[in-house]
XYZ file of C-alpha atoms in Angstrom:
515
model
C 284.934 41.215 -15.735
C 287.811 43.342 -15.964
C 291.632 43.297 -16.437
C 293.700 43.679 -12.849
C 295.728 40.739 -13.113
C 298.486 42.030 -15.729
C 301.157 43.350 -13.344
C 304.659 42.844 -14.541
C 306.687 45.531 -13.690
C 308.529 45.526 -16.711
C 310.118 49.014 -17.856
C 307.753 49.724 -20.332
C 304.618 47.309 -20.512
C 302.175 47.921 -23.569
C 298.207 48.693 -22.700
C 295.242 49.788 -24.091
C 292.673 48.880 -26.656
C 293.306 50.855 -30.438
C 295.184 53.889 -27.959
C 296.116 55.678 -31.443
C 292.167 56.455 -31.528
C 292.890 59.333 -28.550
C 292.537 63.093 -28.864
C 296.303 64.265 -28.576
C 297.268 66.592 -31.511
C 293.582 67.542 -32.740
C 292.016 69.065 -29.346
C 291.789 72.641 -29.310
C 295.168 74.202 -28.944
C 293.866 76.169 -25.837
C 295.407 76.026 -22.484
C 293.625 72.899 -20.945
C 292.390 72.930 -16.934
C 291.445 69.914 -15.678
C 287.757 70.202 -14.022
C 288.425 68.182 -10.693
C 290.236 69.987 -8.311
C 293.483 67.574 -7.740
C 296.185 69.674 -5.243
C 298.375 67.003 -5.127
C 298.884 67.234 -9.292
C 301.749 70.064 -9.805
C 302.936 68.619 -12.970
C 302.885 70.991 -15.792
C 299.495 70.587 -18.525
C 301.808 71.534 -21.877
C 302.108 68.861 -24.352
C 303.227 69.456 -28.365
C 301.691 66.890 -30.760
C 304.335 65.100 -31.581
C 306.006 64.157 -28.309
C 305.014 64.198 -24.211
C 307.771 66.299 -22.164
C 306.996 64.704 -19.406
C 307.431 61.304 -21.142
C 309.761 62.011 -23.962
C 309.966 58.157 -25.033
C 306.386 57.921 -25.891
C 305.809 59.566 -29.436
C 301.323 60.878 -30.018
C 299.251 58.603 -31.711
C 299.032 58.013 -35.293
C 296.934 60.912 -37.002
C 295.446 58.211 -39.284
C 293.711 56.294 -36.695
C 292.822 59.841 -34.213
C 289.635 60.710 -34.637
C 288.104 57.173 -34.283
C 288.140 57.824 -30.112
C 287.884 61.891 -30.403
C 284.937 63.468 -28.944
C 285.675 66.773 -28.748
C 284.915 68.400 -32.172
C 282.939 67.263 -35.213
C 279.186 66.726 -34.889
C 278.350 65.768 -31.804
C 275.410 63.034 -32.294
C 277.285 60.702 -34.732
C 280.117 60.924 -32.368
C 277.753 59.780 -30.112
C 276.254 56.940 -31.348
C 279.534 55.876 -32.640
C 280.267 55.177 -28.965
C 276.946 54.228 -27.862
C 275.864 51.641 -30.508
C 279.183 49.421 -29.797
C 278.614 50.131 -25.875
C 275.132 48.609 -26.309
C 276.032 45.424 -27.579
C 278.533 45.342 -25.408
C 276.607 45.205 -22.393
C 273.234 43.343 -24.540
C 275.900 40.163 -25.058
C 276.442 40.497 -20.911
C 272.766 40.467 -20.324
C 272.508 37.716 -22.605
C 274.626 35.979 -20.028
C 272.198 36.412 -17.077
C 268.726 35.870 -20.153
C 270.089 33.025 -21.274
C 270.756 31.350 -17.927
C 267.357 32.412 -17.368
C 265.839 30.730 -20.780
C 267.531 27.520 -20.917
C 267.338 26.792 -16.834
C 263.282 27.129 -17.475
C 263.167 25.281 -20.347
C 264.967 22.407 -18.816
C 263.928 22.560 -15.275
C 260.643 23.911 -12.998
C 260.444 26.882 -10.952
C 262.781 25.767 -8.269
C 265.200 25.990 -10.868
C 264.249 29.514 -11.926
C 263.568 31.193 -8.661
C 267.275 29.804 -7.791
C 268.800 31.561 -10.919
C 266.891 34.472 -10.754
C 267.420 34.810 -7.123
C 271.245 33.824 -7.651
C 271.935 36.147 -10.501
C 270.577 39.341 -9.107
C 273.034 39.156 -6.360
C 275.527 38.852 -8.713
C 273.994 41.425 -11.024
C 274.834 43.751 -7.916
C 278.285 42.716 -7.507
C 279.280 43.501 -11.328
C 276.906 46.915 -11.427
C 278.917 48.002 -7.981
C 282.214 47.230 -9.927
C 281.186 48.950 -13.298
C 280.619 51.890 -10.985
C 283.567 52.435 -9.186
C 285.829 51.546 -12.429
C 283.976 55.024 -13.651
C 286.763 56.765 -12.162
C 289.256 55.387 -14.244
C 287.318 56.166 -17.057
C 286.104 59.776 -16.229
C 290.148 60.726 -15.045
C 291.518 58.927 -18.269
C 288.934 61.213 -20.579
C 289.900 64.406 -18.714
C 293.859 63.556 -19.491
C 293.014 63.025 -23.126
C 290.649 66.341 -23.423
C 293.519 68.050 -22.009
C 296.247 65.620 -23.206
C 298.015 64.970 -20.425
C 298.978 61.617 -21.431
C 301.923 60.677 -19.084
C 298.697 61.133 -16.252
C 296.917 59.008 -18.688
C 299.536 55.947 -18.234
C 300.281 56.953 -14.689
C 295.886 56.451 -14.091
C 295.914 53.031 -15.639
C 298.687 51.791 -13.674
C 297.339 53.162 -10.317
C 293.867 51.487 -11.774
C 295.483 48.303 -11.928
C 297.182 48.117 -8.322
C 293.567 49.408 -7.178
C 291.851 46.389 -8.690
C 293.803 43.744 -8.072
C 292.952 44.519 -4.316
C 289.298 44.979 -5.183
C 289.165 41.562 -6.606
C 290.962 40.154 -3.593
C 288.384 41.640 -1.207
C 285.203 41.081 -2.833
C 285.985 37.760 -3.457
C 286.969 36.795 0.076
C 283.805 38.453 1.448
C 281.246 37.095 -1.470
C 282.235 33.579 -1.057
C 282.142 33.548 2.894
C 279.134 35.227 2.910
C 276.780 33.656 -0.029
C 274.544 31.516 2.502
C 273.548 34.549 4.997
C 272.636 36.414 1.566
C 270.740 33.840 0.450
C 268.755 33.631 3.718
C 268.280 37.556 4.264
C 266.645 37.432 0.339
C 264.386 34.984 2.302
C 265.210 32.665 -0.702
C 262.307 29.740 -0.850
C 263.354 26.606 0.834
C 262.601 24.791 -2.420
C 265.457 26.358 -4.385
C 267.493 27.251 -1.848
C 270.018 24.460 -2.680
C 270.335 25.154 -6.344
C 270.865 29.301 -5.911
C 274.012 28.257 -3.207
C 275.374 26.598 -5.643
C 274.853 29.358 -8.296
C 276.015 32.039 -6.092
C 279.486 30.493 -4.368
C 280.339 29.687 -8.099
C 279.662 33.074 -9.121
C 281.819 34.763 -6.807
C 284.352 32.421 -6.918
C 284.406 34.013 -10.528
C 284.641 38.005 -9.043
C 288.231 38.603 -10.567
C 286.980 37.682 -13.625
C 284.066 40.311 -13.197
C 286.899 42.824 -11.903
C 289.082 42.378 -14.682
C 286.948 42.707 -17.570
C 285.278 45.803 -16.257
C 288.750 48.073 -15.490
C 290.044 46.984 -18.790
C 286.713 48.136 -20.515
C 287.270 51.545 -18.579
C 290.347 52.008 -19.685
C 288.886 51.564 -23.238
C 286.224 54.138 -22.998
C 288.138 56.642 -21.785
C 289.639 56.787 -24.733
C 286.685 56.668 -26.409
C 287.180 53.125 -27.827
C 283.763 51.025 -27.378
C 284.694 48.629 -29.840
C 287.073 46.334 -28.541
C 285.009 45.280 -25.046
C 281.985 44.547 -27.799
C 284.436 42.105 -29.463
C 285.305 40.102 -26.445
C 282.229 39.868 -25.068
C 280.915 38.603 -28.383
C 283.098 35.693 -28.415
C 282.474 34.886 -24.742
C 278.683 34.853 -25.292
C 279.158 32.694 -27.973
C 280.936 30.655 -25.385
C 278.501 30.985 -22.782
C 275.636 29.733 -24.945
C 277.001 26.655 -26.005
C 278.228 25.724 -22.427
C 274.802 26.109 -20.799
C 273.440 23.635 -23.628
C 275.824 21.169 -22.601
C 275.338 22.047 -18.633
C 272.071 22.793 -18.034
C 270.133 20.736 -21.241
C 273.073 17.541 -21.367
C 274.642 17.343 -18.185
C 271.644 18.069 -15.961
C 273.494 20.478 -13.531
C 270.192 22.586 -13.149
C 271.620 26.045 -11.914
C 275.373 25.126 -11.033
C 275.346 24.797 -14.754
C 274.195 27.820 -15.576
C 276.884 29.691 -13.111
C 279.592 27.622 -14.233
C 279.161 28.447 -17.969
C 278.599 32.127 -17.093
C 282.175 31.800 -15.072
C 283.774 30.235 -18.052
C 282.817 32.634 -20.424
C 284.220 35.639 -18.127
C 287.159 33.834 -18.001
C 287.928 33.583 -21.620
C 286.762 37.403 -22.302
C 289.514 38.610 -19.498
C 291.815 36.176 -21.793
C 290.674 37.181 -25.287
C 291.671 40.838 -23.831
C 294.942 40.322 -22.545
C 295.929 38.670 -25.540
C 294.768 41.584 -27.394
C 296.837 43.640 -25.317
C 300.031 41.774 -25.725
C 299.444 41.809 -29.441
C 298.418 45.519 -29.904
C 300.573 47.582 -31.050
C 298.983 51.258 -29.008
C 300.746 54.343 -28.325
C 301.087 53.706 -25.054
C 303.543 52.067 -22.745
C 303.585 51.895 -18.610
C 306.559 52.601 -16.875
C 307.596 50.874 -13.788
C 306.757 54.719 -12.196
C 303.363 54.120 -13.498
C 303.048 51.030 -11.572
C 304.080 52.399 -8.151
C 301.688 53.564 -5.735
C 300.395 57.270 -6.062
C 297.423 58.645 -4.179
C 296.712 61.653 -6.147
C 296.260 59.096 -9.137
C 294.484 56.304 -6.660
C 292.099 59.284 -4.848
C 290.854 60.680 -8.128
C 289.419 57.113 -9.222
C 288.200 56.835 -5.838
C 286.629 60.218 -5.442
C 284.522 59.677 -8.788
C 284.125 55.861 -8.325
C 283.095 55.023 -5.118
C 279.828 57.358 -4.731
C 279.111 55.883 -7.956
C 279.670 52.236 -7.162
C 277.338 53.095 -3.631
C 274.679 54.486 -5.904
C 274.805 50.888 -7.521
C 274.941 48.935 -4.766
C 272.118 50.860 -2.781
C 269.871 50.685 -6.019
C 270.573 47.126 -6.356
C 269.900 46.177 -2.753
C 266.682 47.946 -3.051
C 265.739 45.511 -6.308
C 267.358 42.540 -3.607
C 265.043 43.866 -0.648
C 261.991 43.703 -3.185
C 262.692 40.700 -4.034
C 263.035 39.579 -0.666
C 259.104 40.796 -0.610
C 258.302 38.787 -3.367
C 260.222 35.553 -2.229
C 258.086 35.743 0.847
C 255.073 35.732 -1.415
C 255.485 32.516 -2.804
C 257.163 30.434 -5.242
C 255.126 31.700 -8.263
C 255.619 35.581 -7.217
C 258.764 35.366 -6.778
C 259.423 33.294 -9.899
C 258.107 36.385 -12.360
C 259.451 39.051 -10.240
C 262.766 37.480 -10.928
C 261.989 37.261 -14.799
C 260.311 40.598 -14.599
C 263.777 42.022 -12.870
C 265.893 40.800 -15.863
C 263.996 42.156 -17.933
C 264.001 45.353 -16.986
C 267.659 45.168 -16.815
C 267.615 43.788 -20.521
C 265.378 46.835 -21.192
C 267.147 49.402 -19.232
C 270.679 48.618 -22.045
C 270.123 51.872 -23.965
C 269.406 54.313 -21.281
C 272.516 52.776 -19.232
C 274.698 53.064 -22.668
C 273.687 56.561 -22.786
C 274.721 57.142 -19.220
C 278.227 56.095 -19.966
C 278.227 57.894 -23.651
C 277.231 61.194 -21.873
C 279.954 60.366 -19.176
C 282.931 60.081 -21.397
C 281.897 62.537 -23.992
C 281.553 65.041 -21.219
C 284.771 64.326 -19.817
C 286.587 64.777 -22.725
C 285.200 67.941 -23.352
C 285.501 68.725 -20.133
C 289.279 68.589 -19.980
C 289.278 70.273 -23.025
C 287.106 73.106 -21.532
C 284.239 73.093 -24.095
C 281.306 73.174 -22.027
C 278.484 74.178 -24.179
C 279.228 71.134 -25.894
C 279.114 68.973 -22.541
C 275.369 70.049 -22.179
C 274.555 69.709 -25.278
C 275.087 66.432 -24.899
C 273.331 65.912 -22.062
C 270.436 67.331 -23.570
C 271.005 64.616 -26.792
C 271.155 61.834 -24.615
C 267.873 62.372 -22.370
C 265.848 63.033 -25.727
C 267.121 59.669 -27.301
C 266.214 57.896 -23.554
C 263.047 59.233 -23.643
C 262.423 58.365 -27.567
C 263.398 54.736 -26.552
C 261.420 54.421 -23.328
C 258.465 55.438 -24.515
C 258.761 52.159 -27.390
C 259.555 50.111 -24.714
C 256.494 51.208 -22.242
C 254.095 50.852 -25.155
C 255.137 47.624 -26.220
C 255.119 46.220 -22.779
C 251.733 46.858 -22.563
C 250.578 45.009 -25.308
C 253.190 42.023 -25.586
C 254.026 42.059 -21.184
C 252.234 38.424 -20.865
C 254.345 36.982 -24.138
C 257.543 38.195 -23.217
C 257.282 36.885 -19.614
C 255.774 33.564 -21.336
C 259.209 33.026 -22.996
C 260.573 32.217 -19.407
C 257.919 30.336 -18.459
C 255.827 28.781 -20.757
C 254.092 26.190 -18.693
C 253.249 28.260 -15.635
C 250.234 30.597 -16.644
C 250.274 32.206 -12.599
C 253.932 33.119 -13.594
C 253.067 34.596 -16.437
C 249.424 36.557 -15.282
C 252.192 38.269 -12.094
C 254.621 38.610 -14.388
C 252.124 40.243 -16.362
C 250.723 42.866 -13.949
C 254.705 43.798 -12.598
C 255.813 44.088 -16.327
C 253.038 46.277 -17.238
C 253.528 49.235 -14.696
C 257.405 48.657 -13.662
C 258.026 49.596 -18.158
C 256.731 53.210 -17.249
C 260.560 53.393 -15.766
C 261.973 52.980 -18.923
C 260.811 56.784 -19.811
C 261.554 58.143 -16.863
C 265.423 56.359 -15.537
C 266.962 57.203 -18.893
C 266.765 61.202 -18.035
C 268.229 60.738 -14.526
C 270.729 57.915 -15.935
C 271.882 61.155 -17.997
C 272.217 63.602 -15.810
C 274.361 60.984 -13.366
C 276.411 60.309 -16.747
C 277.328 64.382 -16.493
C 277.909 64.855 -12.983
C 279.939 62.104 -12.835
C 282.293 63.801 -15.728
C 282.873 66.879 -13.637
C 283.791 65.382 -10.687
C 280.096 65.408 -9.181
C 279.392 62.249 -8.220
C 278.031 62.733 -4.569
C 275.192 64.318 -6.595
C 274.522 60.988 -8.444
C 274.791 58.941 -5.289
C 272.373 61.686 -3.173
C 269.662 61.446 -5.645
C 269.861 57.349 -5.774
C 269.855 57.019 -1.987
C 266.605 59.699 -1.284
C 264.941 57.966 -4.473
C 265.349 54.573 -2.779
C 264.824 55.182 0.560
C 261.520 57.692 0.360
C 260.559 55.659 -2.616
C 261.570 52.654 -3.795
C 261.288 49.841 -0.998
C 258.656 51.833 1.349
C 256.247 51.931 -2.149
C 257.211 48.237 -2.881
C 256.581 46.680 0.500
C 253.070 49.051 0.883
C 251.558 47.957 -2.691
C 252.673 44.184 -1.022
C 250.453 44.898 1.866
C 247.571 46.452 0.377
C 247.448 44.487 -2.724
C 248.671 41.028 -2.107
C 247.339 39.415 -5.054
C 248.579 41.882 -7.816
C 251.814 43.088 -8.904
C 251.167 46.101 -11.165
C 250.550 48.791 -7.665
C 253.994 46.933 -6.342
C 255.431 47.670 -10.266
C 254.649 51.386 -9.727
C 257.157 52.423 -7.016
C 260.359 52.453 -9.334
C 258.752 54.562 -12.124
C 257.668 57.041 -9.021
C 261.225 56.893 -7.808
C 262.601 57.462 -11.227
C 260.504 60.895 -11.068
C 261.946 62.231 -7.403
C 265.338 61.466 -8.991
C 264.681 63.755 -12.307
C 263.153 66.369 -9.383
C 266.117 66.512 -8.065
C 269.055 65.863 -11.125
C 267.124 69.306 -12.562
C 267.495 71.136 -9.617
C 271.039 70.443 -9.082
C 271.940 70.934 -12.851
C 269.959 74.400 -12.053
C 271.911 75.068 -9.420
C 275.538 74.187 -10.405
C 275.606 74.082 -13.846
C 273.022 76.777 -15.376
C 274.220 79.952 -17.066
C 273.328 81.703 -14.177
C 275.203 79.373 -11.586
C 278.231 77.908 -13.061
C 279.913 77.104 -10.435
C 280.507 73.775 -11.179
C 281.472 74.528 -14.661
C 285.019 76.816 -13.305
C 285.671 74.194 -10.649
C-alpha cells in the first residue's frame, strides 16, 4: 500500500503526515554534508530556522510539535523505541492481514483452501516486501535532508517519489496480473488448490496500487521520523479486513477469493484514510509544481538506495517461493504447514524487521547531521534488542511449535507434527536475522546498499535453497533438517555484515563514514 496516486499539479499541494515533528531548527548548528555522494546537487546546504532560502514561502515547523520526529539528540534508546513500537504495530496489523486470511480460510474450509492461501499470499508477500524496499530510498534521502535540513530537497524528494510510483504501480500491475498462472505453476502449486490460489492471486495484484501507495506514503512518514500515522491507518483497515473475511470466507462461502478480496478492500480504504489525512493536515510542508517535475538527481538517489534493497527482497523472497515449490511437490500436507510455518515466521520476524527500519532512519538522520558515533551506537542498540527478542521467540517455539501451528489447523494432526519439526529449527533464525536485519538498516542509511543486497544474494544462493532442497532429499519425511538452512544462512550473512562494517565503517577504516 502506498500513496502515488495524488498528483495535482497545483502550485502548492500540502503533504506529509504531522511534518512539524522534523528536525529543522534543533539539529546541531554545524555545517551539514550530506553522506551520499550526489554531483548533480549544487544547491547550497544553509538554512536559518525560521525560513528556507531556497523556498522562502515555506516558514520551519512549529517548535512545539519538533522533537516528536527528531532523532538526532536526546537519549538515543527512547528515541528509538518511540519509532519502533508504533512501526511494529504498524506492520503486526499488515501481518494480521495475511494470519487472518490464514485462520478463518482453515477454519471454514480444508487444506485445499489453505495450501491456496498460503501459496497465494506468499507471492504477494513478495510483491509488497520488494515495494517496501525500494520505497527505502525515499525514506533514507528524506532523513538525510532533515539531519541536514535541506528541506526544499525534502519536498523536491517526495514529489520525484510520487512520479516514480505512480509508474511502479503501473508496471507491476500489468506484469502481476498477466503473469499469475505461470507463477502459480513454477511454485508447482497442487492441482487440488490450484483453482482457489488463481483466484487469490489475480485479485491480489489487481490490488498492487493499493500496495504501492500505502508503502511510499509510509516512507515519506518515517523519514521524518513519524511512525504514528501509518499505525493509525492500518488499524482501521484491519479492523476492516477482519470483518470482511467473516462475511466472505465464513457467510458468503468464497473460500480464498474471499479472503483476497477483503485483504484488497482493506488496502483500499488505508490508501483513502491517508489521503484524507493529507488533505486535512495542516504540515509545514507544501509541493510546488517544480517539485512535481521530473529531476534525476532527486529520482537516482531513491533509486540508488532502493532498488538493491528491493532485489535483496525479492531474491530472499523467491528463495522462501522456490522452497516452497519443494514442499508443494511433497504433498498436500507438507506443503500445507510449510505455508503456515512461512507466515509465521514472517509474524515472528515483526520486531527484528521494525528494528531494521528504526536503525535505518535514525542513522540517516544522524547521518546528514554528521553525528556518527551516534549512528553506531545505534546499530549496536538495535542488534542487542534483536537478539534479546529472538532468543524468546526460539525458546518458546520449542515448547509451544505444535500449538501454534494447531491454531491453523486444528483437524489435521500430519499438518501439525511437519509443521512441528519446520517450526522448531526454522525459530533459531529469529536470533540470528535480527543482527544482519541491522546492519542492512545502517548501510542502507549511508548510501550502502549494494552491501545489503551482496550479503542477501551469497546467503541465498550458497545457503538457503541448496540447504533446503538437500535436507528434502535426504530427509523426506521430516522438516526440522529442511528448517535449518535459513538459520545457517542468517549466520554467512552476520559473517559477512561484520566484515564489511570492519572494513568501511571501523575507527580504523572510515571510509564510508567521510563519503
Amino acid at each position: 500500500m502506498a500513496h502515488a496516486s495524488n498528483t495535482r499539479h497545483h502550485t502548492a499541494t500540502a503533504i506529509g503526515p504531522d511534518l512539524t515533528t522534523s528536525t529543522v531548527g534543533q539539529v546541531s548548528a554545524t555545517r551539514p554534508v550530506e553522506p551520499i555522494n550526489t554531483s548533480a546537487n549544487t544547491e547550497p546546504t544553509h538554512a536559518t530556522d525560521h525560513t528556507n532560502p531556497q523556498n522562502p514561502e515555506q516558514t520551519a515547523p512549529s517548535r512545539a510539535h519538533s522533537n516528536t520526529g527528531n532523532l538526532t539528540h536526546g537519549p538515543l534508546i527512547p528515541a528509538m523505541l518511540r519509532f519502533s513500537i508504533p512501526y511494529l504495530i504498524t506492520c503486526f496489523l499488515q501481518s494480521c492481514y495475511e494470519l487472518v486470511d490464514l485462520l478463518i480460510v482453515g477454519r471454514f474450509n480444508g487444506a485445499d483452501s489453505v495450501s491456496a492461501v498460503s501459496t497465494g499470499s506468499q507471492m504477494t508477500h513478495l510483491v509488497t516486501v520488494t515495494i517496501v524496499g525500494l520505497t527505502t530510498g525515499v525514506t533514507v534521502t528524506i532523513s538525510h535532508a532533515i539531519g541536514a535540513k535541506r528541506m526544499d530537497k525534502v519536498q523536491r524528494q517526495i514529489g520525484q517519489s510520487i512520479r516514480l510510483f505512480i509508474l511502479v504501480a503501473i508496471i507491476a500491475t500489468i506484469i502481476l496480473a498477466t503473469c499469475a498462472d505461470p507463477l502459480l505453476r513454477l511454485l508447482s502449486t497442487p492441482p487440488e488448490a490450484f483453482s482457489q490460489a488463481h483466484d487469490y492471486v489475480t485479485i491480489c495484484f489487481l490490488g498492487t496500487p493499493f500496495i504501492v501507495a500505502y508503502n511510499v506514503i509510509s516512507a515519506i512518514f518515517r523519514g521524518f521520523g513519524d511512525s504514528r500515522h501509518p499505525m493509525y491507518f492500518v488499524a482501521l483497515a484491519g479492523l476492516l479486513n477482519v470483518g470482511l473475511d467473516l462475511a466472505f470466507i465464513g457467510g458468503a462461502h468464497m473460500q480464498a477469493a474471499g479472503a483476497a478480496l477483503a485483504t484488497v478492500i482493506s488496502q483500499a480504504f488505508s490508501v483513502a484514510a491517508a489521503l484524507a489525512y493529507l488533505k486535512i493536515a495542516n504540515t509545514g510542508i507544501r509541493l510546488r509544481a517544480t517539485d512535481l517535475t521530473y529531476d534525476w538527481a532527486g529520482t537516482r538517489q531513491i533509486l540508488t538506495i532502493g532498488t538493491p534493497i528491493a532485489l535483496q527482497e525479492l531474491c530472499i523472497q523467491v528463495s522462501f517461493i522456490v522452497i516452497t515449490a519443494i514442499a508443494n511437490g511433497r504433498g498436500l500436507e507438507i506443503s500445507a504447514s510449510v505455508g503456515i510455518v512461512e507466515k509465521v515466521i514472517s509474524f515472528l520476524f515483526l520486531v527484528p524487521s521494525a528494528m531494521l527500519s528504526t536503525v535505518s532512519v535514525v542513522t540517516g538522520q544522524n547521518a546528514g547531521a554528521r553525528q556518527h558515533s551516534r549512528s553506531k551506537t545505534a546499530l549496536r542498540y538495535g542488534i542487542t534488542m534483536c537478539v534479546a527478542y529472538g532468543a524468546i521467540v526460539c525458546i518458546a517455539s520449542q515448547i509451544w511449535g505444535a500449538d501454534i501451528v494447531r491454531i491453523f489447523s486444528p483437524d489435521d494432526e500430519t499438518v501439525v507434527r511437519y509443521g512441528a519439526q519446520y517450526l522448531s529449527s526454522y525459530s533459531f533464525d529469529c536470533i540470528l536475522a535480527g543482527v544482519h536485519f541491522c546492519f542492512s538498516g545502517f548501510f542502507s542509511a549511508y548510501g550502502k546498499s549494494m552491501y545489503t543486497f551482496a550479503h542477501n544474494i551469497i546467503s541465498v544462493l550458497a545457503v538457503r535453497i541448496p540447504g533446503a532442497y538437500i535436507a528434502s532429499l535426504l530427509w523426506p519425511d521430516n522438516l526440522f533438517p529442511m528448517g535449518c538452512a535459513a538459520p545457517l544462512g542468517s549466520l554467512l550473512s552476520i559473517l559477512i555484515c561484520a566484515a564489511l562494517y570492519y572494513w568501511r565503517f571501523s575507527k580504523r577504516h572510515p571510509a564510508a563514514l567521510a563519503a
